[in-house]
The first five atom37 places (N, CA, C, CB, O) and aatype in JSON, in Angstrom:
{
  "aatype": [20, 20, 20, 20, 20, 20, 20, 20, 20, 20, 20, 20, 20, 20, 20, 20, 20, 20, 20, 20, 20, 20, 20, 20, 20, 20, 20, 20, 20, 20, 20, 20, 20, 20, 20, 20, 20, 20, 20, 20, 20, 20, 20, 20, 20, 20, 20, 20, 20, 20, 20, 20, 20, 20, 20, 20, 20, 20, 20, 20, 20, 20, 20, 20, 20, 20, 20, 20, 20, 20, 20, 20, 20, 20, 20, 20, 20, 20, 20, 20, 20, 20, 20, 20, 20, 20, 20, 20, 20, 20, 20],
  "atom_mask": [
    [1, 1, 1, 1, 1],
    [1, 1, 1, 1, 1],
    [1, 1, 1, 1, 1],
    [1, 1, 1, 1, 1],
    [1, 1, 1, 1, 1],
    [1, 1, 1, 1, 1],
    [1, 1, 1, 1, 1],
    [1, 1, 1, 1, 1],
    [1, 1, 1, 1, 1],
    [1, 1, 1, 1, 1],
    [1, 1, 1, 1, 1],
    [1, 1, 1, 1, 1],
    [1, 1, 1, 1, 1],
    [1, 1, 1, 1, 1],
    [1, 1, 1, 1, 1],
    [1, 1, 1, 1, 1],
    [1, 1, 1, 1, 1],
    [1, 1, 1, 1, 1],
    [1, 1, 1, 1, 1],
    [1, 1, 1, 1, 1],
    [1, 1, 1, 1, 1],
    [1, 1, 1, 1, 1],
    [1, 1, 1, 1, 1],
    [1, 1, 1, 1, 1],
    [1, 1, 1, 1, 1],
    [1, 1, 1, 1, 1],
    [1, 1, 1, 1, 1],
    [1, 1, 1, 1, 1],
    [1, 1, 1, 1, 1],
    [1, 1, 1, 1, 1],
    [1, 1, 1, 1, 1],
    [1, 1, 1, 1, 1],
    [1, 1, 1, 1, 1],
    [1, 1, 1, 1, 1],
    [1, 1, 1, 1, 1],
    [1, 1, 1, 1, 1],
    [1, 1, 1, 1, 1],
    [1, 1, 1, 1, 1],
    [1, 1, 1, 1, 1],
    [1, 1, 1, 1, 1],
    [1, 1, 1, 1, 1],
    [1, 1, 1, 1, 1],
    [1, 1, 1, 1, 1],
    [1, 1, 1, 1, 1],
    [1, 1, 1, 1, 1],
    [1, 1, 1, 1, 1],
    [1, 1, 1, 1, 1],
    [1, 1, 1, 1, 1],
    [1, 1, 1, 1, 1],
    [1, 1, 1, 1, 1],
    [1, 1, 1, 1, 1],
    [1, 1, 1, 1, 1],
    [1, 1, 1, 1, 1],
    [1, 1, 1, 1, 1],
    [1, 1, 1, 1, 1],
    [1, 1, 1, 1, 1],
    [1, 1, 1, 1, 1],
    [1, 1, 1, 1, 1],
    [1, 1, 1, 1, 1],
    [1, 1, 1, 1, 1],
    [1, 1, 1, 1, 1],
    [1, 1, 1, 1, 1],
    [1, 1, 1, 1, 1],
    [1, 1, 1, 1, 1],
    [1, 1, 1, 1, 1],
    [1, 1, 1, 1, 1],
    [1, 1, 1, 1, 1],
    [1, 1, 1, 1, 1],
    [1, 1, 1, 1, 1],
    [1, 1, 1, 1, 1],
    [1, 1, 1, 1, 1],
    [1, 1, 1, 1, 1],
    [1, 1, 1, 1, 1],
    [1, 1, 1, 1, 1],
    [1, 1, 1, 1, 1],
    [1, 1, 1, 1, 1],
    [1, 1, 1, 1, 1],
    [1, 1, 1, 1, 1],
    [1, 1, 1, 1, 1],
    [1, 1, 1, 1, 1],
    [1, 1, 1, 1, 1],
    [1, 1, 1, 1, 1],
    [1, 1, 1, 1, 1],
    [1, 1, 1, 1, 1],
    [1, 1, 1, 1, 1],
    [1, 1, 1, 1, 1],
    [1, 1, 1, 1, 1],
    [1, 1, 1, 1, 1],
    [1, 1, 1, 1, 1],
    [1, 1, 1, 1, 1],
    [1, 1, 1, 1, 1]
  ],
  "atom_positions": [
    [[2.2, 11.11, -10.22], [2.32, 10.57, -9.0], [3.12, 11.53, -8.18], [2.89, 9.25, -9.06], [3.8, 11.06, -7.27]],
    [[3.11, 12.87, -8.41], [3.86, 13.75, -7.62], [3.45, 13.81, -6.15], [3.78, 15.04, -8.21], [4.26, 14.09, -5.27]],
    [[2.02, 13.51, -5.91], [1.45, 13.58, -4.51], [2.15, 12.35, -3.6], [-0.29, 13.42, -4.57], [1.92, 12.31, -2.39]],
    [[2.89, 11.5, -4.17], [3.48, 10.46, -3.41], [4.92, 10.3, -3.47], [2.93, 9.3, -3.75], [5.46, 9.19, -3.44]],
    [[5.59, 11.44, -3.57], [7.1, 11.49, -3.79], [7.61, 11.09, -2.42], [7.7, 13.0, -4.29], [7.52, 11.89, -1.49]],
    [[8.13, 9.89, -2.25], [8.55, 9.33, -0.98], [10.22, 9.24, -0.99], [7.82, 7.82, -0.77], [10.9, 9.28, -2.01]],
    [[10.69, 9.14, 0.28], [12.14, 9.17, 0.32], [12.48, 7.89, 1.2], [12.72, 10.62, 0.96], [11.71, 7.47, 2.06]],
    [[13.65, 7.33, 0.93], [14.27, 6.37, 1.59], [14.6, 6.77, 2.89], [15.31, 5.95, 0.94], [15.19, 7.85, 2.95]],
    [[14.34, 6.06, 4.15], [14.68, 6.54, 5.37], [14.05, 5.63, 6.45], [14.26, 7.97, 5.47], [13.48, 4.58, 6.15]],
    [[14.18, 6.08, 7.71], [13.74, 5.18, 8.73], [12.86, 6.2, 9.7], [15.07, 4.4, 9.51], [12.75, 7.41, 9.52]],
    [[12.29, 5.45, 10.72], [11.5, 6.06, 11.71], [10.46, 7.11, 11.26], [12.38, 6.64, 12.64], [9.51, 6.7, 10.59]],
    [[10.55, 8.42, 11.54], [9.65, 9.38, 11.26], [9.39, 9.57, 9.69], [10.14, 10.61, 11.89], [8.27, 9.87, 9.26]],
    [[10.53, 9.35, 8.84], [10.56, 9.65, 7.42], [9.56, 8.43, 6.97], [12.2, 9.65, 6.7], [8.61, 8.68, 6.23]],
    [[9.81, 7.13, 7.44], [8.98, 6.0, 6.83], [7.37, 6.32, 7.28], [9.56, 4.41, 7.47], [6.43, 6.11, 6.51]],
    [[7.24, 6.82, 8.53], [5.8, 7.07, 8.66], [5.23, 8.12, 7.88], [5.49, 7.35, 9.97], [4.02, 8.17, 7.62]],
    [[6.12, 9.02, 7.47], [5.63, 10.27, 6.64], [5.34, 9.8, 5.21], [6.76, 11.5, 6.6], [4.43, 10.27, 4.53]],
    [[6.2, 8.82, 4.8], [6.07, 8.2, 3.51], [4.88, 7.43, 3.35], [7.15, 7.37, 3.22], [4.19, 7.49, 2.33]],
    [[4.58, 6.58, 4.54], [3.37, 5.77, 4.45], [2.11, 6.59, 4.4], [3.28, 4.83, 5.6], [1.1, 6.31, 3.75]],
    [[2.31, 7.73, 5.21], [1.09, 8.75, 5.21], [0.89, 9.19, 3.86], [1.3, 10.05, 6.14], [-0.23, 9.12, 3.36]],
    [[1.93, 9.66, 3.19], [1.79, 10.21, 1.77], [1.15, 9.14, 0.77], [3.26, 10.65, 1.21], [0.29, 9.45, -0.05]],
    [[1.66, 7.88, 0.92], [1.15, 6.83, 0.13], [-0.35, 6.6, 0.41], [1.95, 5.58, 0.38], [-1.13, 6.47, -0.53]],
    [[-0.73, 6.55, 1.57], [-2.13, 6.36, 2.05], [-2.87, 7.48, 1.47], [-2.28, 6.33, 3.63], [-3.92, 7.16, 0.91]],
    [[-2.54, 8.83, 1.48], [-3.14, 9.94, 0.9], [-3.34, 9.74, -0.54], [-2.37, 11.13, 1.15], [-4.43, 10.01, -1.05]],
    [[-2.35, 9.27, -1.24], [-2.32, 9.05, -2.76], [-3.34, 7.92, -3.23], [-0.8, 8.62, -3.22], [-4.08, 8.02, -4.21]],
    [[-3.26, 6.84, -2.37], [-4.09, 5.78, -2.71], [-5.56, 6.1, -2.28], [-3.57, 4.51, -2.06], [-6.44, 5.6, -2.98]],
    [[-5.92, 6.81, -1.29], [-7.22, 7.23, -1.08], [-7.77, 8.11, -2.02], [-7.32, 7.79, 0.08], [-8.94, 7.99, -2.39]],
    [[-6.92, 9.08, -2.5], [-7.48, 10.07, -3.54], [-7.84, 9.31, -4.83], [-6.4, 11.24, -3.88], [-8.83, 9.65, -5.48]],
    [[-6.99, 8.21, -5.23], [-7.15, 7.6, -6.58], [-8.25, 6.51, -6.36], [-5.72, 6.95, -7.18], [-8.99, 6.29, -7.32]],
    [[-8.42, 5.88, -5.32], [-9.3, 4.69, -5.18], [-10.5, 4.93, -4.35], [-8.54, 3.55, -4.59], [-11.42, 4.11, -4.38]],
    [[-10.58, 6.06, -3.56], [-11.81, 6.55, -2.81], [-12.17, 5.35, -1.84], [-13.11, 6.93, -3.87], [-11.36, 4.88, -1.05]],
    [[-13.55, 4.89, -2.0], [-13.89, 3.77, -1.17], [-13.28, 2.41, -1.52], [-15.31, 3.64, -1.17], [-13.63, 1.42, -0.87]],
    [[-12.53, 2.31, -2.36], [-11.85, 0.96, -2.81], [-10.49, 1.0, -1.93], [-11.52, 0.88, -4.64], [-9.7, 0.07, -2.07]],
    [[-10.23, 1.91, -1.14], [-8.94, 1.9, -0.44], [-9.37, 1.82, 0.99], [-8.0, 3.19, -0.76], [-10.36, 2.46, 1.36]],
    [[-8.63, 1.02, 1.87], [-9.04, 0.84, 3.15], [-7.65, 0.75, 4.02], [-10.01, -0.46, 3.24], [-6.72, -0.02, 3.76]],
    [[-7.7, 1.61, 5.01], [-6.63, 1.31, 5.9], [-7.15, 0.32, 7.09], [-6.05, 2.69, 6.48], [-8.32, 0.22, 7.46]],
    [[-6.03, -0.39, 7.6], [-6.32, -1.44, 8.51], [-5.63, -1.19, 9.83], [-5.92, -2.75, 7.95], [-4.52, -0.66, 9.86]],
    [[-6.31, -1.57, 10.95], [-5.4, -1.64, 12.37], [-4.41, -2.64, 12.05], [-6.25, -2.12, 13.84], [-4.58, -3.49, 11.18]],
    [[-3.25, -2.5, 12.84], [-2.33, -3.5, 12.98], [-2.84, -4.82, 13.19], [-1.51, -3.21, 13.95], [-3.68, -5.04, 14.05]],
    [[-2.37, -5.71, 12.44], [-2.82, -7.17, 12.68], [-1.85, -8.15, 12.58], [-3.81, -7.57, 11.78], [-0.71, -7.78, 12.29]],
    [[-2.09, -9.44, 12.79], [-1.07, -10.45, 12.92], [-0.25, -10.43, 11.54], [-1.75, -11.93, 13.23], [0.97, -10.6, 11.54]],
    [[-0.96, -10.2, 10.39], [-0.26, -10.41, 9.15], [0.53, -9.13, 8.66], [-1.27, -10.85, 8.1], [1.15, -9.11, 7.6]],
    [[0.44, -8.08, 9.53], [1.22, -6.68, 9.26], [0.57, -6.01, 7.97], [2.95, -6.93, 8.96], [1.16, -5.09, 7.41]],
    [[-0.49, -6.41, 7.58], [-1.23, -5.69, 6.5], [-1.7, -4.41, 7.0], [-2.41, -6.49, 5.98], [-2.47, -4.51, 7.94]],
    [[-1.42, -3.14, 6.58], [-1.86, -1.96, 7.01], [-2.9, -1.3, 6.08], [-0.75, -1.15, 7.2], [-3.62, -0.41, 6.54]],
    [[-3.01, -1.65, 4.91], [-3.89, -1.22, 3.88], [-4.28, -2.19, 2.86], [-3.34, -0.15, 3.26], [-3.54, -3.14, 2.57]],
    [[-5.6, -1.95, 2.21], [-5.93, -2.85, 1.06], [-6.48, -1.9, -0.04], [-7.03, -4.04, 1.48], [-7.13, -0.89, 0.23]],
    [[-6.2, -2.26, -1.23], [-6.72, -1.58, -2.41], [-7.55, -2.59, -3.38], [-5.49, -0.93, -3.18], [-7.18, -3.74, -3.57]],
    [[-8.53, -2.11, -3.87], [-9.36, -3.01, -4.83], [-9.22, -2.34, -6.19], [-10.99, -3.14, -4.4], [-10.07, -1.5, -6.48]],
    [[-8.35, -2.59, -6.97], [-8.22, -2.06, -8.34], [-9.11, -2.7, -9.28], [-6.87, -2.19, -8.84], [-9.43, -3.88, -9.12]],
    [[-9.54, -2.01, -10.25], [-10.49, -2.53, -11.29], [-9.93, -3.04, -12.48], [-11.39, -1.55, -11.69], [-10.61, -3.79, -13.18]],
    [[-8.62, -2.69, -12.83], [-8.06, -2.96, -13.99], [-6.54, -3.0, -13.76], [-8.49, -2.0, -14.99], [-6.06, -2.82, -12.64]],
    [[-5.75, -3.27, -14.93], [-4.41, -3.63, -14.71], [-3.64, -2.09, -14.53], [-3.84, -4.63, -16.03], [-2.61, -1.95, -13.87]],
    [[-4.24, -1.14, -15.15], [-3.48, 0.24, -14.93], [-3.64, 0.56, -13.37], [-4.17, 1.56, -15.92], [-2.73, 1.1, -12.75]],
    [[-4.81, 0.2, -12.81], [-4.79, 0.69, -11.42], [-3.99, -0.21, -10.52], [-6.2, 0.83, -10.88], [-3.66, 0.21, -9.41]],
    [[-3.7, -1.32, -10.88], [-2.76, -2.23, -10.2], [-1.38, -1.75, -10.39], [-2.87, -3.65, -10.71], [-0.57, -1.76, -9.46]],
    [[-1.08, -1.3, -11.66], [0.25, -0.73, -11.84], [0.45, 0.51, -11.14], [0.54, -0.52, -13.23], [1.56, 0.74, -10.66]],
    [[-0.5, 1.34, -11.02], [-0.32, 2.63, -10.33], [-0.14, 2.35, -8.84], [-1.53, 3.6, -10.57], [0.81, 2.83, -8.23]],
    [[-1.08, 1.53, -8.23], [-0.98, 1.19, -6.78], [0.45, 0.6, -6.56], [-2.14, 0.12, -6.33], [1.13, 0.95, -5.6]],
    [[0.85, -0.27, -7.45], [2.23, -0.9, -7.12], [3.35, 0.04, -7.2], [2.57, -2.05, -8.04], [4.32, -0.05, -6.45]],
    [[3.23, 1.04, -8.19], [4.28, 2.04, -8.26], [4.36, 3.04, -6.97], [4.03, 2.86, -9.55], [5.42, 3.48, -6.5]],
    [[3.05, 3.32, -6.5], [3.13, 4.12, -5.12], [3.69, 3.2, -4.11], [1.66, 4.66, -4.58], [4.59, 3.63, -3.4]],
    [[3.31, 2.07, -3.96], [3.83, 1.27, -2.79], [5.31, 1.12, -2.78], [3.24, -0.12, -2.77], [6.0, 1.27, -1.77]],
    [[5.79, 0.8, -4.04], [7.25, 0.63, -4.27], [7.92, 1.92, -3.98], [7.59, 0.16, -5.74], [8.9, 1.92, -3.23]],
    [[7.52, 2.95, -4.46], [8.02, 4.29, -4.29], [8.14, 4.74, -2.77], [7.09, 5.24, -5.05], [9.0, 5.53, -2.39]],
    [[7.27, 4.2, -1.98], [7.16, 4.68, -0.62], [7.66, 3.35, 0.27], [5.54, 5.22, -0.28], [7.49, 3.31, 1.49]],
    [[8.27, 2.32, -0.45], [8.82, 1.25, 0.33], [7.82, 0.48, 1.08], [9.8, 1.76, 1.23], [8.2, 0.01, 2.15]],
    [[6.69, 0.28, 0.75], [5.54, -0.49, 1.36], [5.49, -1.84, 0.54], [4.06, 0.36, 1.25], [5.24, -1.82, -0.66]],
    [[5.72, -2.93, 1.19], [5.61, -4.21, 0.61], [4.14, -4.42, -0.04], [5.92, -5.28, 1.73], [3.16, -3.79, 0.35]],
    [[4.09, -5.4, -1.1], [2.78, -5.56, -1.64], [2.49, -6.88, -1.55], [2.62, -5.1, -2.98], [3.36, -7.72, -1.79]],
    [[1.24, -7.24, -1.19], [0.83, -8.63, -1.14], [-0.34, -8.8, -2.0], [0.53, -9.08, 0.26], [-1.41, -8.26, -1.75]],
    [[-0.13, -9.59, -3.08], [-1.21, -9.87, -4.03], [-2.41, -10.82, -3.37], [-0.56, -10.59, -5.33], [-2.12, -11.82, -2.71]],
    [[-3.54, -10.47, -3.58], [-4.59, -11.18, -3.09], [-5.55, -11.53, -4.32], [-5.27, -10.36, -1.97], [-5.77, -10.71, -5.21]],
    [[-6.09, -12.81, -4.29], [-6.91, -13.12, -5.28], [-6.6, -14.31, -6.01], [-7.0, -12.11, -6.08], [-5.47, -14.48, -6.46]],
    [[-7.57, -15.19, -6.18], [-7.34, -16.47, -6.78], [-6.22, -17.32, -6.19], [-7.09, -16.26, -8.15], [-5.5, -18.05, -6.87]],
    [[-6.14, -17.16, -4.88], [-5.25, -17.93, -4.13], [-3.68, -17.56, -4.22], [-5.48, -19.29, -4.56], [-2.75, -18.34, -4.02]],
    [[-3.59, -16.28, -4.53], [-2.2, -15.74, -4.74], [-1.55, -15.16, -3.58], [-2.19, -14.73, -5.76], [-0.37, -14.85, -3.74]],
    [[-2.09, -14.96, -2.42], [-1.58, -14.54, -1.31], [-0.45, -15.54, -0.73], [-2.69, -14.33, -0.43], [-0.78, -16.67, -0.39]],
    [[0.82, -15.13, -0.62], [1.8, -15.99, -0.13], [1.35, -16.44, 1.36], [3.22, -15.25, -0.18], [0.65, -15.71, 2.06]],
    [[1.77, -17.58, 1.75], [1.74, -17.93, 3.14], [2.88, -18.87, 3.61], [0.44, -18.56, 3.42], [2.76, -19.98, 4.13]],
    [[3.98, -18.22, 3.32], [5.26, -18.9, 3.51], [5.76, -18.85, 5.1], [6.34, -18.19, 2.53], [6.67, -19.58, 5.48]],
    [[5.15, -18.03, 5.88], [5.53, -17.82, 7.23], [6.74, -17.03, 7.43], [5.67, -19.03, 7.87], [7.31, -16.99, 8.53]],
    [[7.21, -16.32, 6.25], [8.38, -15.6, 6.48], [8.31, -14.32, 7.3], [8.93, -15.32, 5.26], [9.28, -13.78, 7.83]],
    [[7.09, -13.9, 7.33], [6.89, -12.55, 8.18], [7.62, -11.25, 7.6], [7.46, -12.78, 9.7], [8.02, -10.33, 8.31]],
    [[7.76, -11.31, 6.21], [8.61, -10.18, 5.64], [7.65, -9.1, 5.06], [9.63, -10.73, 4.45], [8.1, -8.21, 4.35]],
    [[6.36, -9.17, 5.37], [5.51, -8.29, 4.99], [5.03, -7.09, 5.74], [4.64, -8.91, 4.71], [3.97, -6.51, 5.49]],
    [[5.88, -6.75, 6.72], [5.67, -5.76, 7.7], [5.19, -4.28, 6.85], [7.15, -5.62, 8.61], [5.82, -3.83, 5.89]],
    [[4.13, -3.74, 7.33], [3.32, -2.66, 6.68], [3.0, -2.9, 5.41], [3.92, -1.45, 6.68], [3.13, -1.96, 4.63]],
    [[2.58, -4.01, 4.98], [2.32, -4.26, 3.51], [0.95, -3.72, 3.17], [2.4, -5.82, 3.14], [0.08, -3.39, 3.97]],
    [[0.88, -3.69, 1.85], [-0.41, -3.17, 1.14], [-0.95, -4.34, 0.36], [-0.13, -1.88, 0.13], [-0.28, -4.93, -0.49]],
    [[-2.26, -4.67, 0.68], [-2.84, -5.83, -0.21], [-3.5, -5.24, -1.43], [-3.96, -6.74, 0.6], [-4.29, -4.3, -1.39]],
    [[-3.11, -5.87, -2.54], [-3.76, -5.55, -3.92], [-4.45, -6.62, -4.51], [-2.78, -5.13, -4.92], [-5.0, -6.47, -5.6]]
  ]
}
C-alpha cells in the first residue's frame, strides 16, 4: 500500500490524500472504481470489491487517508441523517 501513504492534516493535505487514495483505488479496481461529483450524500467515490480481501484493502486505503466508508448492499447503508459521511467512499 505504499502508493497511498497518506498523512493527517487539513486543506490541501486532505485533498492530496484523497487524490492518492483515488489513484490507489483506481489502480487496484480499474473499472470497478468510480469517482462521483459532489452529491447530497457527500459520497465522492465508490468501489465494487469482488471478495473480502478487496473489501479489506479498500477499507485500509480509505482509513489511512481519513476517508469515511459507507457500506452498501443488502440494506446496510446507514440513513440516520447525521451527515457525518463527508467525502465518503461507498464499498
